[in-house]
Amino acid sequence: MATGAQMRAPGFGLPAREVVAREAAAREARAARAGAAIADAGAQPGAQDLSLFLHEAPGGQVEMAFAIEGIDCAACIDEIEDAAEAEPGVAQARLNYTTHRLTVAWAAGAEPGPAGVMAALAGRGYRAYPFEADRVEESERGASRHLLRCLAVAGFAAMNIMLLSVSVWSGNLSDITPETRDLFHWLSALIALPAAAYAGQPFYQSAFRALKARSLNMDVPITLGVMLALGVSVFETLNHARDAYFDSAVMLLFFLLTGRYLDQAMRRRTRAEAGNLAALRATSANRIGADGSLVTVPAAAVKPGDEVMVRAGERVPVDGRVLSGTGAVDESLVTGETLPRTFAAGETVHAGALVQDGALRLIATAVGEDTFLQEIERLLDRGATARGRYVRLADRAARLYAPMVHTTAALSLAGWLIAGASLHQAVLIAVAVLIITCPCALALAVPAVQVVAAGALMRRGVLLNSGDALERLAEADAVAFDKTGTLTLPEPAIANRDAVPADLMAAAGRLAHASTHPLARAIAAAAPDAAPAEEVREVAGLGIEGMVGGETARLGSPAFCGFDEQDTKGASGTSHVAVSLGERRALIEIRQALRPDAGAVVEALRRAGRHIVILSGDRREAVAPVAAALRVEDWWGGARPAEKIAVLESLEAGGRNVLMVGDGINDAPSLASAHVSISPITAADVARAQADAVFLGERLAPVAAALAVAGKARALMRQNLAIAVMYNAVAVPLAIAGAVTPLVAALAMSGSSLLVTLNALRARRAAGPEMAVFEAATFEAPASGPPGRTREDAR
Amino acid sequence: MTVLLYLVPAALSLGLLGLAAFMWSLRTGQYDDLDGAAVRVLSDDDLHDDDARDPRPHGAGRR
């Protein structure tokens, strides 16, 4: 994802040789991934049912969308489209390079073969994931098209009316005849009235909704200002007056629509990116058919009552009750607990849990059928309502601003009437006040900064879920971290690599490639290039045995390799795997490792004056060493979801705004109820959906970067609001004095909007200790995670 | 000033033409993939129609 954005225009500004070299490197990497993909495909059961994702297109064709991973240069477009179109029955394949999505259409009557397309793309080194745009994304797309159409109409009208208005203004100073001026005013009315009726819809509707709910938002003065300006201008035109305000009304709409469109575009872009990531990580389920055969289906296609098979190394796709089988299950993504628990028939397992060994046959249950999930649901509801009380900066400004605008206009009307002006003159001045104060710069002040800051964050591996997340992030002065999967890496890693003899380690690596056990995967990940051992056989419940360099090698439980129970006592939270080669043997310690930059990030956050706490669902003795290593004094272990919320509430009662960083299902309620929240991309779906932002990659530094950029963005938003207020302080007295002509209004309006937009561009640069820790991290490694990880998660 | 009688309609109809063109381009999805459009223009597969199903890897066959 990130690489696609960085290399958006490959070749421009680079010497040709370098471009060729880069693309060659990209091809090589893809070829390597293609090999891995084929190996993977071999491990999967044959039958796949993806009919859930197919839908009928007009003309009888059947279409399906895929999210594609691995696009890194422009040449990929041809390669992907040609590979998909070479499949039988495919009528057309079209890749969207911006969103990294491929739409494949099968000819009418042809049998659609999505699995074939996925295999063809995997052979070329791209991973394709079935993709279904969610309803929110669809409706946002519709809304943004409507805004763009309104913007186009307002732009057209503003340009043409300005053409006529400039003629009138210059004519008024020289020799325009009253008849020509009237003609121009009528033409302006002809353009402005229908254009304003069409382009103003977003504001009228929102203002109407606000009034119906008996509140005031920024759209109320906008609607009032536009309506009054148009009405007065028509009245003036009827009376053959010198000036009309058609241009001001339409230009106002144009600027406001620009702000609104920018705001929308930012949220839409994030949503598209998040949709792709969700597709990449969507789990598939092995459904057991009526005839006992296994069919791989997307987890979303499993209905309550369906039977599902989960084998060692797979994640549980849906909540369910165990029908038969036993297995050790790692529930760290659910409860934060790192010690695996053994499940037997009759117990309930939760989606997201990882089966370490054994196999479970589940019957899927509806969401929330057991106490743990019910508690989560209940807490989530409560958290969501608490969050709804937050008022955005722009709305807070509007609440102050709207009544002030109306009072000023009414006062100047009354004032001029008392001073003896005619009703006509007084109304004209009041309208001028309304137009001048209409919050042009105010409407652009916040969205312009949001767009620039969200772009800056996206480049640094942080995706925002909500528009006001930036404001709330900037207010955070305490950070609560979950331990498992947040401070630590989601996958366990070898802890004592140097203590194990190199040849034993190599043998372990070669054996590990033949096993699906999660602990074996940690060893395999440490030796990615090792060739799998020969003559491997699996001894159920104990480990695997094979030939390495002519000697018998074993990898598995300590007892399997001849260790006594006493030897394996170690630090808690550590799992032991033993390896033996001939007569020699060694213990490998595997544990959840801290993210590589966790210490530096926590230190930087502390230096920036933020209070740090750790809130973990894991056992106290597993949390203590982490807290000690990070020098965090406030920490809680063994906390249930409700207790986490209680801690957050006590912190908030102490006057702090808490940023919650967490990834588990048990964190979801606290993510929803904290002032603001961030999840790693590896988080459970429900947690990611509750978080205000998501960060990519192995490092924690994006969290620090998010705080730094948000702080900068908030400062700029305030500056922008100050600029808007200052502009009013100058322009409003002029308007009240009756000195504002349409020309002055036009200049003031565009001038302040331009100033605010230019100021917003500065949000790209942020500084401070938090930014420094991010930059130090990026020089060592790119922000996006290794490709291997997403591959494993997708299974 | 009679010149205005056809100059103003001319100016307005040109503007409307531009607006109509924009609406058409929006409706036909030309703003859906801005990054893709920028790089697709550089692809020269229209020159090699005969080897469009070239079995060689594409990067190698095309430069």
PDB file of C-alpha atoms in Angstrom, chain A residues 107-368:
ATOM      1  CA  ALA A 107     -18.946 -12.779 -20.271  1.00  0.00           C
ATOM      2  CA  ALA A 108     -22.662 -13.503 -20.082  1.00  0.00           C
ATOM      3  CA  GLY A 109     -23.204 -17.237 -19.881  1.00  0.00           C
ATOM      4  CA  ALA A 110     -19.601 -18.069 -19.007  1.00  0.00           C
ATOM      5  CA  GLU A 111     -18.881 -19.886 -15.755  1.00  0.00           C
ATOM      6  CA  PRO A 112     -17.140 -17.343 -13.472  1.00  0.00           C
ATOM      7  CA  GLY A 113     -13.898 -18.659 -12.040  1.00  0.00           C
ATOM      8  CA  PRO A 114     -12.615 -16.270  -9.360  1.00  0.00           C
ATOM      9  CA  ALA A 115     -10.274 -18.942  -7.969  1.00  0.00           C
ATOM     10  CA  GLY A 116      -8.615 -19.217 -11.406  1.00  0.00           C
ATOM     11  CA  VAL A 117      -8.033 -15.455 -11.548  1.00  0.00           C
ATOM     12  CA  MET A 118      -6.557 -15.492  -8.051  1.00  0.00           C
ATOM     13  CA  ALA A 119      -4.254 -18.361  -8.971  1.00  0.00           C
ATOM     14  CA  ALA A 120      -3.177 -16.662 -12.219  1.00  0.00           C
ATOM     15  CA  LEU A 121      -2.306 -13.485 -10.319  1.00  0.00           C
ATOM     16  CA  ALA A 122      -0.542 -15.445  -7.580  1.00  0.00           C
ATOM     17  CA  GLY A 123       1.601 -17.023 -10.313  1.00  0.00           C
ATOM     18  CA  ARG A 124       2.738 -13.540 -11.295  1.00  0.00           C
ATOM     19  CA  GLY A 125       3.474 -12.569  -7.696  1.00  0.00           C
ATOM     20  CA  TYR A 126       0.378 -10.553  -6.831  1.00  0.00           C
ATOM     21  CA  ARG A 127      -2.014 -11.555  -4.097  1.00  0.00           C
ATOM     22  CA  ALA A 128      -5.658 -10.989  -4.909  1.00  0.00           C
ATOM     23  CA  TYR A 129      -8.275 -10.924  -2.194  1.00  0.00           C
ATOM     24  CA  PRO A 130     -12.008 -11.032  -2.829  1.00  0.00           C
ATOM     25  CA  PHE A 131     -13.314  -7.613  -2.057  1.00  0.00           C
ATOM     26  CA  GLU A 132     -16.726  -6.245  -1.295  1.00  0.00           C
ATOM     27  CA  ALA A 133     -17.178  -2.496  -0.892  1.00  0.00           C
ATOM     28  CA  ASP A 134     -19.127  -1.874   2.280  1.00  0.00           C
ATOM     29  CA  ARG A 135     -22.282   0.130   2.271  1.00  0.00           C
ATOM     30  CA  VAL A 136     -20.753   3.167   3.980  1.00  0.00           C
ATOM     31  CA  GLU A 137     -18.093   3.397   1.294  1.00  0.00           C
ATOM     32  CA  GLU A 138     -20.699   3.162  -1.472  1.00  0.00           C
ATOM     33  CA  SER A 139     -22.835   5.929   0.010  1.00  0.00           C
ATOM     34  CA  GLU A 140     -19.782   8.135   0.577  1.00  0.00           C
ATOM     35  CA  ARG A 141     -18.897   7.672  -3.071  1.00  0.00           C
ATOM     36  CA  GLY A 142     -22.378   8.794  -4.086  1.00  0.00           C
ATOM     37  CA  ALA A 143     -22.218  11.783  -1.756  1.00  0.00           C
ATOM     38  CA  SER A 144     -18.835  12.889  -3.044  1.00  0.00           C
ATOM     39  CA  ARG A 145     -20.031  12.713  -6.671  1.00  0.00           C
ATOM     40  CA  HIS A 146     -22.999  14.864  -5.780  1.00  0.00           C
ATOM     41  CA  LEU A 147     -20.699  17.384  -4.094  1.00  0.00           C
ATOM     42  CA  LEU A 148     -18.458  17.441  -7.154  1.00  0.00           C
ATOM     43  CA  ARG A 149     -21.443  18.105  -9.406  1.00  0.00           C
ATOM     44  CA  CYS A 150     -22.599  20.922  -7.130  1.00  0.00           C
ATOM     45  CA  LEU A 151     -19.058  22.295  -7.150  1.00  0.00           C
ATOM     46  CA  ALA A 152     -18.973  22.242 -10.958  1.00  0.00           C
ATOM     47  CA  VAL A 153     -22.283  24.071 -11.245  1.00  0.00           C
ATOM     48  CA  ALA A 154     -21.234  26.662  -8.670  1.00  0.00           C
ATOM     49  CA  GLY A 155     -17.903  27.133 -10.444  1.00  0.00           C
ATOM     50  CA  PHE A 156     -19.548  27.606 -13.822  1.00  0.00           C
ATOM     51  CA  ALA A 157     -22.041  30.101 -12.393  1.00  0.00           C
ATOM     52  CA  ALA A 158     -19.404  32.001 -10.418  1.00  0.00           C
ATOM     53  CA  MET A 159     -17.178  32.428 -13.477  1.00  0.00           C
ATOM     54  CA  ASN A 160     -19.938  33.621 -15.785  1.00  0.00           C
ATOM     55  CA  ILE A 161     -21.550  35.946 -13.272  1.00  0.00           C
ATOM     56  CA  MET A 162     -18.147  37.404 -12.442  1.00  0.00           C
ATOM     57  CA  LEU A 163     -17.709  38.093 -16.162  1.00  0.00           C
ATOM     58  CA  LEU A 164     -20.914  40.120 -16.128  1.00  0.00           C
ATOM     59  CA  SER A 165     -20.218  41.727 -12.744  1.00  0.00           C
ATOM     60  CA  VAL A 166     -16.762  42.977 -13.720  1.00  0.00           C
ATOM     61  CA  SER A 167     -18.344  44.629 -16.755  1.00  0.00           C
ATOM     62  CA  VAL A 168     -20.916  46.321 -14.544  1.00  0.00           C
ATOM     63  CA  TRP A 169     -18.306  47.484 -11.992  1.00  0.00           C
ATOM     64  CA  SER A 170     -16.067  48.991 -14.648  1.00  0.00           C
ATOM     65  CA  GLY A 171     -19.105  50.352 -16.514  1.00  0.00           C
ATOM     66  CA  ASN A 172     -20.361  52.070 -13.373  1.00  0.00           C
ATOM     67  CA  LEU A 173     -17.109  54.056 -13.343  1.00  0.00           C
ATOM     68  CA  SER A 174     -17.371  54.977 -17.026  1.00  0.00           C
ATOM     69  CA  ASP A 175     -20.318  55.064 -19.412  1.00  0.00           C
ATOM     70  CA  ILE A 176     -22.542  52.010 -19.008  1.00  0.00           C
ATOM     71  CA  THR A 177     -26.169  52.758 -19.849  1.00  0.00           C
ATOM     72  CA  PRO A 178     -28.820  51.799 -17.253  1.00  0.00           C
ATOM     73  CA  GLU A 179     -30.455  49.507 -19.840  1.00  0.00           C
ATOM     74  CA  THR A 180     -27.262  47.504 -20.408  1.00  0.00           C
ATOM     75  CA  ARG A 181     -26.693  47.274 -16.664  1.00  0.00           C
ATOM     76  CA  ASP A 182     -30.213  45.928 -16.164  1.00  0.00           C
ATOM     77  CA  LEU A 183     -29.659  43.399 -18.924  1.00  0.00           C
ATOM     78  CA  PHE A 184     -26.464  42.211 -17.199  1.00  0.00           C
ATOM     79  CA  HIS A 185     -28.192  41.990 -13.847  1.00  0.00           C
ATOM     80  CA  TRP A 186     -31.050  39.969 -15.342  1.00  0.00           C
ATOM     81  CA  LEU A 187     -28.595  37.633 -17.045  1.00  0.00           C
ATOM     82  CA  SER A 188     -26.793  37.184 -13.712  1.00  0.00           C
ATOM     83  CA  ALA A 189     -30.101  36.369 -12.028  1.00  0.00           C
ATOM     84  CA  LEU A 190     -30.872  33.875 -14.771  1.00  0.00           C
ATOM     85  CA  ILE A 191     -27.621  32.033 -14.039  1.00  0.00           C
ATOM     86  CA  ALA A 192     -27.461  32.521 -10.286  1.00  0.00           C
ATOM     87  CA  LEU A 193     -30.958  31.464  -9.242  1.00  0.00           C
ATOM     88  CA  PRO A 194     -30.994  27.946 -10.745  1.00  0.00           C
ATOM     89  CA  ALA A 195     -27.302  27.425  -9.968  1.00  0.00           C
ATOM     90  CA  ALA A 196     -27.753  28.388  -6.308  1.00  0.00           C
ATOM     91  CA  ALA A 197     -30.866  26.245  -6.069  1.00  0.00           C
ATOM     92  CA  TYR A 198     -28.895  23.236  -7.291  1.00  0.00           C
ATOM     93  CA  ALA A 199     -25.431  23.797  -5.812  1.00  0.00           C
ATOM     94  CA  GLY A 200     -26.675  24.925  -2.408  1.00  0.00           C
ATOM     95  CA  GLN A 201     -28.542  21.695  -1.689  1.00  0.00           C
ATOM     96  CA  PRO A 202     -25.947  20.230   0.719  1.00  0.00           C
ATOM     97  CA  PHE A 203     -26.177  23.378   2.870  1.00  0.00           C
ATOM     98  CA  TYR A 204     -29.944  23.810   2.733  1.00  0.00           C
ATOM     99  CA  GLN A 205     -30.527  20.198   3.716  1.00  0.00           C
ATOM    100  CA  SER A 206     -28.065  20.301   6.580  1.00  0.00           C
ATOM    101  CA  ALA A 207     -29.391  23.651   7.827  1.00  0.00           C
ATOM    102  CA  PHE A 208     -32.936  22.312   7.672  1.00  0.00           C
ATOM    103  CA  ARG A 209     -31.933  19.221   9.650  1.00  0.00           C
ATOM    104  CA  ALA A 210     -30.222  21.388  12.264  1.00  0.00           C
ATOM    105  CA  LEU A 211     -33.226  23.677  12.637  1.00  0.00           C
ATOM    106  CA  LYS A 212     -35.548  20.698  12.929  1.00  0.00           C
ATOM    107  CA  ALA A 213     -33.368  19.411  15.762  1.00  0.00           C
ATOM    108  CA  ARG A 214     -33.592  22.909  17.289  1.00  0.00           C
ATOM    109  CA  SER A 215     -29.891  23.652  17.011  1.00  0.00           C
ATOM    110  CA  LEU A 216     -27.686  25.975  14.994  1.00  0.00           C
ATOM    111  CA  ASN A 217     -24.824  24.862  12.796  1.00  0.00           C
ATOM    112  CA  MET A 218     -22.606  26.692  10.363  1.00  0.00           C
ATOM    113  CA  ASP A 219     -25.014  25.936   7.517  1.00  0.00           C
ATOM    114  CA  VAL A 220     -27.803  28.060   8.975  1.00  0.00           C
ATOM    115  CA  PRO A 221     -26.081  31.440   8.475  1.00  0.00           C
ATOM    116  CA  ILE A 222     -24.794  30.199   5.114  1.00  0.00           C
ATOM    117  CA  THR A 223     -28.286  29.342   3.897  1.00  0.00           C
ATOM    118  CA  LEU A 224     -29.716  32.545   5.276  1.00  0.00           C
ATOM    119  CA  GLY A 225     -26.923  34.629   3.738  1.00  0.00           C
ATOM    120  CA  VAL A 226     -27.272  33.066   0.287  1.00  0.00           C
ATOM    121  CA  MET A 227     -31.061  33.313   0.268  1.00  0.00           C
ATOM    122  CA  LEU A 228     -31.108  36.918   1.467  1.00  0.00           C
ATOM    123  CA  ALA A 229     -28.362  37.979  -0.948  1.00  0.00           C
ATOM    124  CA  LEU A 230     -30.243  36.471  -3.879  1.00  0.00           C
ATOM    125  CA  GLY A 231     -33.595  37.908  -2.768  1.00  0.00           C
ATOM    126  CA  VAL A 232     -32.234  41.408  -2.252  1.00  0.00           C
ATOM    127  CA  SER A 233     -30.379  41.274  -5.571  1.00  0.00           C
ATOM    128  CA  VAL A 234     -33.564  40.379  -7.448  1.00  0.00           C
ATOM    129  CA  PHE A 235     -35.349  43.214  -5.667  1.00  0.00           C
ATOM    130  CA  GLU A 236     -32.538  45.631  -6.588  1.00  0.00           C
ATOM    131  CA  THR A 237     -32.594  44.495 -10.200  1.00  0.00           C
ATOM    132  CA  LEU A 238     -36.337  45.131 -10.384  1.00  0.00           C
ATOM    133  CA  ASN A 239     -35.655  48.652  -9.140  1.00  0.00           C
ATOM    134  CA  HIS A 240     -32.868  49.284 -11.690  1.00  0.00           C
ATOM    135  CA  ALA A 241     -30.283  49.693  -8.912  1.00  0.00           C
ATOM    136  CA  ARG A 242     -26.548  50.194  -9.442  1.00  0.00           C
ATOM    137  CA  ASP A 243     -25.359  47.106  -7.551  1.00  0.00           C
ATOM    138  CA  ALA A 244     -26.474  43.488  -7.174  1.00  0.00           C
ATOM    139  CA  TYR A 245     -24.926  40.713  -5.081  1.00  0.00           C
ATOM    140  CA  PHE A 246     -25.428  37.705  -7.355  1.00  0.00           C
ATOM    141  CA  ASP A 247     -21.682  37.140  -7.674  1.00  0.00           C
ATOM    142  CA  SER A 248     -21.111  37.172  -3.898  1.00  0.00           C
ATOM    143  CA  ALA A 249     -23.821  34.594  -3.262  1.00  0.00           C
ATOM    144  CA  VAL A 250     -22.561  32.172  -5.886  1.00  0.00           C
ATOM    145  CA  MET A 251     -18.883  32.634  -5.086  1.00  0.00           C
ATOM    146  CA  LEU A 252     -19.674  31.979  -1.445  1.00  0.00           C
ATOM    147  CA  LEU A 253     -21.253  28.664  -2.439  1.00  0.00           C
ATOM    148  CA  PHE A 254     -18.242  27.804  -4.585  1.00  0.00           C
ATOM    149  CA  PHE A 255     -15.721  28.323  -1.771  1.00  0.00           C
ATOM    150  CA  LEU A 256     -17.842  26.521   0.788  1.00  0.00           C
ATOM    151  CA  LEU A 257     -18.350  23.554  -1.516  1.00  0.00           C
ATOM    152  CA  THR A 258     -14.584  23.381  -2.044  1.00  0.00           C
ATOM    153  CA  GLY A 259     -14.090  23.050   1.715  1.00  0.00           C
ATOM    154  CA  ARG A 260     -16.798  20.450   1.981  1.00  0.00           C
ATOM    155  CA  TYR A 261     -15.418  18.438  -0.932  1.00  0.00           C
ATOM    156  CA  LEU A 262     -11.907  18.395   0.553  1.00  0.00           C
ATOM    157  CA  ASP A 263     -13.309  17.148   3.828  1.00  0.00           C
ATOM    158  CA  GLN A 264     -15.181  14.375   2.053  1.00  0.00           C
ATOM    159  CA  ALA A 265     -12.233  13.418  -0.152  1.00  0.00           C
ATOM    160  CA  MET A 266     -10.026  12.844   2.874  1.00  0.00           C
ATOM    161  CA  ARG A 267     -12.499  10.544   4.566  1.00  0.00           C
ATOM    162  CA  ARG A 268     -13.209   8.670   1.335  1.00  0.00           C
ATOM    163  CA  ARG A 269      -9.542   8.031   0.638  1.00  0.00           C
ATOM    164  CA  THR A 270      -9.000   6.644   4.127  1.00  0.00           C
ATOM    165  CA  ARG A 271     -12.059   4.490   3.868  1.00  0.00           C
ATOM    166  CA  ALA A 272     -10.902   2.997   0.547  1.00  0.00           C
ATOM    167  CA  GLU A 273      -7.510   2.196   2.053  1.00  0.00           C
ATOM    168  CA  ALA A 274      -9.099   0.670   5.144  1.00  0.00           C
ATOM    169  CA  GLY A 275     -11.458  -1.369   2.949  1.00  0.00           C
ATOM    170  CA  ASN A 276      -8.500  -2.880   1.101  1.00  0.00           C
ATOM    171  CA  LEU A 277      -6.747  -3.736   4.339  1.00  0.00           C
ATOM    172  CA  ALA A 278      -9.882  -5.375   5.653  1.00  0.00           C
ATOM    173  CA  ALA A 279     -10.085  -7.499   2.482  1.00  0.00           C
ATOM    174  CA  LEU A 280      -6.417  -8.422   2.820  1.00  0.00           C
ATOM    175  CA  ARG A 281      -6.943  -9.657   6.326  1.00  0.00           C
ATOM    176  CA  ALA A 282     -10.365 -11.213   5.912  1.00  0.00           C
ATOM    177  CA  THR A 283     -10.318 -14.755   7.231  1.00  0.00           C
ATOM    178  CA  SER A 284     -11.665 -17.691   5.338  1.00  0.00           C
ATOM    179  CA  ALA A 285     -13.474 -20.591   6.950  1.00  0.00           C
ATOM    180  CA  ASN A 286     -13.524 -24.309   6.181  1.00  0.00           C
ATOM    181  CA  ARG A 287     -17.209 -25.063   6.135  1.00  0.00           C
ATOM    182  CA  ILE A 288     -18.266 -28.690   6.452  1.00  0.00           C
ATOM    183  CA  GLY A 289     -20.886 -29.440   3.799  1.00  0.00           C
ATOM    184  CA  ALA A 290     -23.883 -31.738   4.205  1.00  0.00           C
ATOM    185  CA  ASP A 291     -21.894 -34.567   2.601  1.00  0.00           C
ATOM    186  CA  GLY A 292     -18.964 -34.066   4.945  1.00  0.00           C
ATOM    187  CA  SER A 293     -16.690 -32.355   2.410  1.00  0.00           C
ATOM    188  CA  LEU A 294     -14.698 -29.239   3.294  1.00  0.00           C
ATOM    189  CA  VAL A 295     -15.335 -26.058   1.308  1.00  0.00           C
ATOM    190  CA  THR A 296     -13.320 -22.880   1.853  1.00  0.00           C
ATOM    191  CA  VAL A 297     -15.639 -19.898   2.072  1.00  0.00           C
ATOM    192  CA  PRO A 298     -15.163 -16.305   3.239  1.00  0.00           C
ATOM    193  CA  ALA A 299     -15.875 -16.012   6.958  1.00  0.00           C
ATOM    194  CA  ALA A 300     -18.739 -13.645   6.142  1.00  0.00           C
ATOM    195  CA  ALA A 301     -20.574 -16.476   4.355  1.00  0.00           C
ATOM    196  CA  VAL A 302     -20.772 -18.657   7.482  1.00  0.00           C
ATOM    197  CA  LYS A 303     -24.229 -18.541   9.029  1.00  0.00           C
ATOM    198  CA  PRO A 304     -25.177 -19.518  12.590  1.00  0.00           C
ATOM    199  CA  GLY A 305     -25.725 -23.257  12.654  1.00  0.00           C
ATOM    200  CA  ASP A 306     -23.064 -24.019  10.032  1.00  0.00           C
ATOM    201  CA  GLU A 307     -20.325 -26.419  11.003  1.00  0.00           C
ATOM    202  CA  VAL A 308     -16.743 -25.263  10.608  1.00  0.00           C
ATOM    203  CA  MET A 309     -13.399 -27.057  10.881  1.00  0.00           C
ATOM    204  CA  VAL A 310     -10.406 -25.224  12.385  1.00  0.00           C
ATOM    205  CA  ARG A 311      -6.989 -26.884  12.276  1.00  0.00           C
ATOM    206  CA  ALA A 312      -3.658 -26.143  13.911  1.00  0.00           C
ATOM    207  CA  GLY A 313      -2.208 -22.836  12.782  1.00  0.00           C
ATOM    208  CA  GLU A 314      -5.544 -21.348  11.701  1.00  0.00           C
ATOM    209  CA  ARG A 315      -7.505 -18.514  13.225  1.00  0.00           C
ATOM    210  CA  VAL A 316     -11.040 -19.227  14.369  1.00  0.00           C
ATOM    211  CA  PRO A 317     -13.212 -17.495  11.727  1.00  0.00           C
ATOM    212  CA  VAL A 318     -16.482 -17.146  13.671  1.00  0.00           C
ATOM    213  CA  ASP A 319     -17.723 -17.407  17.227  1.00  0.00           C
ATOM    214  CA  GLY A 320     -18.777 -20.963  17.874  1.00  0.00           C
ATOM    215  CA  ARG A 321     -19.237 -23.836  20.250  1.00  0.00           C
ATOM    216  CA  VAL A 322     -16.843 -26.787  20.073  1.00  0.00           C
ATOM    217  CA  LEU A 323     -18.669 -29.915  18.847  1.00  0.00           C
ATOM    218  CA  SER A 324     -15.754 -32.308  18.924  1.00  0.00           C
ATOM    219  CA  GLY A 325     -11.972 -32.354  19.129  1.00  0.00           C
ATOM    220  CA  THR A 326      -9.573 -30.715  21.546  1.00  0.00           C
ATOM    221  CA  GLY A 327      -6.877 -28.157  20.939  1.00  0.00           C
ATOM    222  CA  ALA A 328      -4.656 -25.602  22.597  1.00  0.00           C
ATOM    223  CA  VAL A 329      -5.970 -22.182  21.658  1.00  0.00           C
ATOM    224  CA  ASP A 330      -4.093 -18.891  21.913  1.00  0.00           C
ATOM    225  CA  GLU A 331      -6.688 -16.262  22.808  1.00  0.00           C
ATOM    226  CA  SER A 332      -4.309 -13.307  23.001  1.00  0.00           C
ATOM    227  CA  LEU A 333      -6.234 -11.374  20.356  1.00  0.00           C
ATOM    228  CA  VAL A 334      -9.431 -11.901  22.331  1.00  0.00           C
ATOM    229  CA  THR A 335      -8.489 -11.422  25.974  1.00  0.00           C
ATOM    230  CA  GLY A 336      -4.850 -10.341  25.949  1.00  0.00           C
ATOM    231  CA  GLU A 337      -3.910 -13.531  27.795  1.00  0.00           C
ATOM    232  CA  THR A 338      -0.738 -15.006  26.246  1.00  0.00           C
ATOM    233  CA  LEU A 339      -0.871 -18.466  27.850  1.00  0.00           C
ATOM    234  CA  PRO A 340      -2.693 -20.938  25.540  1.00  0.00           C
ATOM    235  CA  ARG A 341      -5.771 -22.633  26.970  1.00  0.00           C
ATOM    236  CA  THR A 342      -7.055 -26.100  26.070  1.00  0.00           C
ATOM    237  CA  PHE A 343     -10.562 -26.268  24.676  1.00  0.00           C
ATOM    238  CA  ALA A 344     -12.805 -29.324  24.583  1.00  0.00           C
ATOM    239  CA  ALA A 345     -16.327 -30.087  23.405  1.00  0.00           C
ATOM    240  CA  GLY A 346     -19.054 -27.783  24.716  1.00  0.00           C
ATOM    241  CA  GLU A 347     -16.859 -24.705  25.245  1.00  0.00           C
ATOM    242  CA  THR A 348     -17.226 -21.479  23.302  1.00  0.00           C
ATOM    243  CA  VAL A 349     -14.346 -20.101  21.220  1.00  0.00           C
ATOM    244  CA  HIS A 350     -14.239 -16.585  19.843  1.00  0.00           C
ATOM    245  CA  ALA A 351     -13.406 -15.361  16.371  1.00  0.00           C
ATOM    246  CA  GLY A 352      -9.781 -14.261  16.233  1.00  0.00           C
ATOM    247  CA  ALA A 353      -8.393 -16.956  18.534  1.00  0.00           C
ATOM    248  CA  LEU A 354      -5.476 -18.937  17.099  1.00  0.00           C
ATOM    249  CA  VAL A 355      -5.504 -22.738  17.284  1.00  0.00           C
ATOM    250  CA  GLN A 356      -1.974 -23.856  18.200  1.00  0.00           C
ATOM    251  CA  ASP A 357      -2.347 -27.612  17.929  1.00  0.00           C
ATOM    252  CA  GLY A 358      -5.124 -30.107  17.524  1.00  0.00           C
ATOM    253  CA  ALA A 359      -8.247 -29.530  15.461  1.00  0.00           C
ATOM    254  CA  LEU A 360     -11.666 -28.258  16.460  1.00  0.00           C
ATOM    255  CA  ARG A 361     -15.027 -28.858  14.871  1.00  0.00           C
ATOM    256  CA  LEU A 362     -17.289 -25.902  15.672  1.00  0.00           C
ATOM    257  CA  ILE A 363     -20.908 -25.023  15.238  1.00  0.00           C
ATOM    258  CA  ALA A 364     -21.206 -21.314  14.512  1.00  0.00           C
ATOM    259  CA  THR A 365     -23.287 -19.333  16.975  1.00  0.00           C
ATOM    260  CA  ALA A 366     -24.849 -15.919  16.566  1.00  0.00           C
ATOM    261  CA  VAL A 367     -22.833 -12.971  17.840  1.00  0.00           C
ATOM    262  CA  GLY A 368     -23.198 -12.235  21.521  1.00  0.00           C
TER     263      GLY A 368
END
